Short mmCIF file of C-alpha atoms in Angstrom, two decimals:
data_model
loop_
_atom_site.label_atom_id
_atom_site.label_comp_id
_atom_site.label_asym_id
_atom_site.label_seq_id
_atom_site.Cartn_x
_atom_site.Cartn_y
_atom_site.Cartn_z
CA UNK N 253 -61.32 -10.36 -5.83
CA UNK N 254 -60.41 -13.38 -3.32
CA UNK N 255 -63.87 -13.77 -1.03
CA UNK N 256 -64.19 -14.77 2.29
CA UNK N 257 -62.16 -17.93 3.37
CA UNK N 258 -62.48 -20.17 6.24
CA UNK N 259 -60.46 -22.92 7.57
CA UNK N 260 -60.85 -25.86 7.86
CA UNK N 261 -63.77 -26.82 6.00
CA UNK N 262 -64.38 -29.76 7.99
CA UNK N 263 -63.19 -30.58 11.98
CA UNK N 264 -64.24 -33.95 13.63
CA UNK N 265 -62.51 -33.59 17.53
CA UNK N 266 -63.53 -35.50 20.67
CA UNK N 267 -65.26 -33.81 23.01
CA UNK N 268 -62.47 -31.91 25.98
CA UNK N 269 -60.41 -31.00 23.18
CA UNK N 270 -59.03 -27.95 21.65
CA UNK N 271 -60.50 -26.18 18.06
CA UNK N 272 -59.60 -23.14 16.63
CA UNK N 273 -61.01 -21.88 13.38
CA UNK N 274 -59.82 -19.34 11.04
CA UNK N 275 -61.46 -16.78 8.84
CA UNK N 276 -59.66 -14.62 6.40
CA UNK N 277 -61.86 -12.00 5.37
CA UNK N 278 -62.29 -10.06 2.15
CA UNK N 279 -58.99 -7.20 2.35
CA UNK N 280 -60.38 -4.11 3.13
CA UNK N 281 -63.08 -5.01 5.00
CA UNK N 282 -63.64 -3.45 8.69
CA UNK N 283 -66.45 -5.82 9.89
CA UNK N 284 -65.56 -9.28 10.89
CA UNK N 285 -68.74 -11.52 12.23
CA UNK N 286 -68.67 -14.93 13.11
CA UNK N 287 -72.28 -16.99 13.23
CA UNK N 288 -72.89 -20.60 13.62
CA UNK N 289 -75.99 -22.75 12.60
CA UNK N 290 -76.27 -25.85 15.01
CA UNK N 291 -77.99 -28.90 13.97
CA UNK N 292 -80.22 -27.95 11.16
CA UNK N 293 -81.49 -24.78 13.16
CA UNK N 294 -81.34 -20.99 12.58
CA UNK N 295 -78.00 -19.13 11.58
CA UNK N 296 -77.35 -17.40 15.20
CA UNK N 297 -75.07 -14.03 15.49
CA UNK N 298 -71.96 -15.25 17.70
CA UNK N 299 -69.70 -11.31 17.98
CA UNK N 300 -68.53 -8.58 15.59
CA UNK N 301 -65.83 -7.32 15.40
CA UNK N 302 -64.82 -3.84 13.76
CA UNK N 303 -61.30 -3.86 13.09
CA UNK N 304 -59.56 -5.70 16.03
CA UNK N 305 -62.07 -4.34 18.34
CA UNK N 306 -65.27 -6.53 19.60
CA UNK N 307 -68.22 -4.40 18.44
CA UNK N 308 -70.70 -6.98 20.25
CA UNK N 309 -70.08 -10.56 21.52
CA UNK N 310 -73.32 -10.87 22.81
CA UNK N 311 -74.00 -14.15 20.87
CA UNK N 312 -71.40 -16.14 22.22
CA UNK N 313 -72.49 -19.30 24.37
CA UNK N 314 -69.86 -19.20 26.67
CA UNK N 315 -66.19 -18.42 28.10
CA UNK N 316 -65.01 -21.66 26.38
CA UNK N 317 -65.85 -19.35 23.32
CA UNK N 318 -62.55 -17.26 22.68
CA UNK N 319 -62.59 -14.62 18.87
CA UNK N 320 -59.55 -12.88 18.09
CA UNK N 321 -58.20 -10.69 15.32
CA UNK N 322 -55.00 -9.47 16.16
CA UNK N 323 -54.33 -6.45 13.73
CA UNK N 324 -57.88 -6.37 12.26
CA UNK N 325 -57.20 -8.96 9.48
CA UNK N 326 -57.74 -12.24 9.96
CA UNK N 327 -60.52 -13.99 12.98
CA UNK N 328 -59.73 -16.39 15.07
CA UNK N 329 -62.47 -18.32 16.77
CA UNK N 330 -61.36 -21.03 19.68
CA UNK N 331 -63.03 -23.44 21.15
CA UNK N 332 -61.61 -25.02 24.50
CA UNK N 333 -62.92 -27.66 26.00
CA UNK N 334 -65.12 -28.41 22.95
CA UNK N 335 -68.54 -29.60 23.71
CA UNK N 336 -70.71 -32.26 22.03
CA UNK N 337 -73.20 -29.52 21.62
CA UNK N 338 -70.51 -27.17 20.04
CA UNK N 339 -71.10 -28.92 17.04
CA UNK N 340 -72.38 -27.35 14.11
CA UNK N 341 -71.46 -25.05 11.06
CA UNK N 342 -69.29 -22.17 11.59
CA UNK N 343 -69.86 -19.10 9.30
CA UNK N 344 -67.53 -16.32 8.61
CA UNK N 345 -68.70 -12.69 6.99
CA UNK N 346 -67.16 -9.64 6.11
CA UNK N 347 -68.53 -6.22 5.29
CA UNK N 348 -67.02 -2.49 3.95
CA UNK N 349 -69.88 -0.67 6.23
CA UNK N 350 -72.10 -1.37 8.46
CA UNK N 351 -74.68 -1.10 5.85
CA UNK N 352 -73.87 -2.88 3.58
CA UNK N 353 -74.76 -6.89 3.08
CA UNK N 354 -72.32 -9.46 4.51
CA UNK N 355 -70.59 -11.39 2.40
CA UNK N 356 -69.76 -14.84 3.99
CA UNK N 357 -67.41 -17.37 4.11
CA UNK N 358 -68.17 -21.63 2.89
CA UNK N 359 -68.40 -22.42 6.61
CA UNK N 360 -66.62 -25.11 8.73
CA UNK N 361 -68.38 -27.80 9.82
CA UNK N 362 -66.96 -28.62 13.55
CA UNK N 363 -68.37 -32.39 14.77
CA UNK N 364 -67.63 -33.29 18.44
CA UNK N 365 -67.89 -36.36 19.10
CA UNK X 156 -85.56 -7.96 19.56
CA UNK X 157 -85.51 -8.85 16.08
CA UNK X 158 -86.73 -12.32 14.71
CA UNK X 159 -87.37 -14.12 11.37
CA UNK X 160 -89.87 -16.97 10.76
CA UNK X 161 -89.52 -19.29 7.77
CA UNK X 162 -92.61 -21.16 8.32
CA UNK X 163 -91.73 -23.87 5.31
CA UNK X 164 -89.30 -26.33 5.74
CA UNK X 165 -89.21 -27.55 2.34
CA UNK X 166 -90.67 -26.38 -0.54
CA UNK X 167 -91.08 -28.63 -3.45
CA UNK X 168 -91.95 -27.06 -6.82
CA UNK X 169 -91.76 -28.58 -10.63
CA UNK X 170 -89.64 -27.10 -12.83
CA UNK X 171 -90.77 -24.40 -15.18
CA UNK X 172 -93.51 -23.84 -12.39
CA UNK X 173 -93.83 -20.90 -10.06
CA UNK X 174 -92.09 -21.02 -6.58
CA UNK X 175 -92.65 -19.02 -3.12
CA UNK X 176 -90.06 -19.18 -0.20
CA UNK X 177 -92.13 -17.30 2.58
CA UNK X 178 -90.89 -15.16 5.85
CA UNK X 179 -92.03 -13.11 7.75
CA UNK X 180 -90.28 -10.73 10.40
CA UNK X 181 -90.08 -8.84 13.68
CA UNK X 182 -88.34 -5.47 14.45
CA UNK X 183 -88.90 -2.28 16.77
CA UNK X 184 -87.53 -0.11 13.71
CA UNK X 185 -87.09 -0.20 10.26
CA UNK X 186 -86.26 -3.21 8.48
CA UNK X 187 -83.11 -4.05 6.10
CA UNK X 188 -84.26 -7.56 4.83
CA UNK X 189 -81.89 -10.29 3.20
CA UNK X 190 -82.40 -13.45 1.44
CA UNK X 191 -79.36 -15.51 0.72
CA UNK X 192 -78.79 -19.02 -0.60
CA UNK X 193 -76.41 -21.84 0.63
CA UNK X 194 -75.81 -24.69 -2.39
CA UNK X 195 -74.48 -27.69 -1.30
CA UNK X 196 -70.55 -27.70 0.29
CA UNK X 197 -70.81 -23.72 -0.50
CA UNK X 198 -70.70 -20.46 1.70
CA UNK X 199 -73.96 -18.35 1.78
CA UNK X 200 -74.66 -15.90 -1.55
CA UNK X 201 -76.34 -13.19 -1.43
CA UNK X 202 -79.12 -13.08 -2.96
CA UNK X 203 -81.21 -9.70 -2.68
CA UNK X 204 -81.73 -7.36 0.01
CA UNK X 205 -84.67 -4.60 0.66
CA UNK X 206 -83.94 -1.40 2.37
CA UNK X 207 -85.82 1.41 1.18
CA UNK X 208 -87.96 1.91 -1.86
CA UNK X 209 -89.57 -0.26 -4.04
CA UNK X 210 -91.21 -2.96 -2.46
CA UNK X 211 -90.40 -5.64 -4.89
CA UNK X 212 -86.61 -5.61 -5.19
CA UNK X 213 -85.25 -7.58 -8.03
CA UNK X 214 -82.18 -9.99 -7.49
CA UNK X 215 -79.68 -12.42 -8.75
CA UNK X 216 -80.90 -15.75 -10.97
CA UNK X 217 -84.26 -13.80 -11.73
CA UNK X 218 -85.09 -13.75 -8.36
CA UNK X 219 -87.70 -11.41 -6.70
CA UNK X 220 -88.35 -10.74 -3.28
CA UNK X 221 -91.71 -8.04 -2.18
CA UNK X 222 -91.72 -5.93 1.09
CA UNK X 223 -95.01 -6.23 2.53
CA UNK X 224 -94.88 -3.79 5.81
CA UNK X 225 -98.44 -4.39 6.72
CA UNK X 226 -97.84 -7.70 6.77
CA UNK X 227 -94.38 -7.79 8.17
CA UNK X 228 -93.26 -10.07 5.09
CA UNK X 229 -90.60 -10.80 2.66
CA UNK X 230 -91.48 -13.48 0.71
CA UNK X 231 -89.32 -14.66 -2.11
CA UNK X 232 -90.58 -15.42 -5.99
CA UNK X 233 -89.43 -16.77 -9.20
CA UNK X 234 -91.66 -16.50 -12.20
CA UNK X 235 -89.88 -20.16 -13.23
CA UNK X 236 -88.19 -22.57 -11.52
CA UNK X 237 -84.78 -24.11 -12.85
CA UNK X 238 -83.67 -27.43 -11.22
CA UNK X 239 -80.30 -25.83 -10.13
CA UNK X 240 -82.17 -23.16 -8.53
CA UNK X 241 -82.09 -26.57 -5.92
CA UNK X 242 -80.61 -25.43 -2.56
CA UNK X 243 -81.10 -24.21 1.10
CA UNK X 244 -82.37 -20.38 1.74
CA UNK X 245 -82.57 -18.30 4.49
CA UNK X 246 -84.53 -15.54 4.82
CA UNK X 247 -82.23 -12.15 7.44
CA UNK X 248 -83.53 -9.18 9.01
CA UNK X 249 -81.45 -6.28 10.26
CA UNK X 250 -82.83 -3.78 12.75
CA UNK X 251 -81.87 -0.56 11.48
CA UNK X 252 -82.09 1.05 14.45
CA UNK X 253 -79.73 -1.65 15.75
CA UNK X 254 -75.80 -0.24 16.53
CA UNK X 255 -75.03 -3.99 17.01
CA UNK X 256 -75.64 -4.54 12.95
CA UNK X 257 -76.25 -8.41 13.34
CA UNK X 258 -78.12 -10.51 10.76
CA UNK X 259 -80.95 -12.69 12.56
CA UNK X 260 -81.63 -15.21 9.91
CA UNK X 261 -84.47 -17.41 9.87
CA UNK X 262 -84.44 -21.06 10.04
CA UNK X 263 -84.28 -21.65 6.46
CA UNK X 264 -86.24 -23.49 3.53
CA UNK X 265 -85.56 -26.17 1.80
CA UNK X 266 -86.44 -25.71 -2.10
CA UNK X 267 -86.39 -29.06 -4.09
CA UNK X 268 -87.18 -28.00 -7.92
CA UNK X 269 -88.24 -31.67 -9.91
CA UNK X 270 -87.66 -31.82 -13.58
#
């Protein structure tokens, strides 16, 4: 069974410009969630989604913060303008249920610089 | 609000030797409790997780982790550390209680195992 895959793995932009990351999660699975861990701090919770819909978005930063999943399979996740504090590893994770554990994604590392 | 503290940074052990990743949490309900494990250039694995029962739940690479409610900690054990057991961990709580079913992960610990 494939696992969760992101893309890229790595992203080095200047700051103003446009990212968008992808995340392909395990088939099957209802629950999307995106988190991010910036600078060496804790993983934060950015939105879930359940299927296409947003189950709660209240971790992300800001409206230059756009998650899609058009037909509730693969995410999305844009960042326009990107920021230098934007930068950071992106996580992906997938779930069956809402109860049980996440499994997640290698990351991609964004840098703005 | 739910919260995890990971008071350790890094945590060096020699190998063969016991090790202890600590955390402790914060919930208004019941706890689900997560450890997972990031290698280098690699995704997050879980590890174990705790959600009713036995307090010491039993997990992958002969990893342990024991529920503590009185405490409000999860701290996580190995009988004998292998060098490769090397990485980053990170300690999650999940409020049960919680409809929004986010992870809020601690900062995570840095285990350095020395031959």
């Amino acid at each position: 069974e494939a696992g969760v895959t992101q893309f890229p793995s790595h992203s080095v932009i200047e700051k103003g410009q446009t990212v968008t990351l992808r995340c392909d999660p395990i088939s099957g699975h209802d629950n999307l969630y995106w988190y991010r861990r910036v600078m060496g701090k804790e993983i934060k919770f950015l939105l879930h989604f359940v299927k296409e819909s947003k189950q709660d978005e209240s971790g992300m930063p800001n409206n230059r913060f756009l998650a899609e999943r058009t037909g509730g399979t693969y995410s999305t996740l844009k960042v326009q303008p990107a920021e230098l504090e934007d930068s950071g590893v992106y996580f992906c994770a997938s779930s069956q249920t809402r109860t049980e554990r996440a499994f997640f994604g290698q990351g991609t590392r964004l840098t703005v610089v | 609000a739910q919260s995890v503290a990971q008071p350790e940074d890094q945590v060096n052990v020699a190998e063969g030797n016991p090790l202890t990743v600590k955390c402790t949490y914060s919930v208004s309900g019941n706890p689900y409790l997560f450890w997972y494990v990031q290698y280098p250039n690699r995704g997050l694995q879980f590890l174990l997780k705790y959600i009713t029962g036995d307090n010491l739940v039993k997990g992958s690479y002969g990893f342990e982790a024991e529920f503590n409610k009185s405490q409000t900690s999860f701290h996580l054990k190995k009988p004998s550390a292998l060098v490769s057991d090397s990485a980053l961990y990170f300690c999650a709580v999940r409020d049960n209680n919680n409809a929004g079913n986010m992870l809020t992960f601690g900062g995570g610990t840095r285990l350095m195992v020395k031959p």
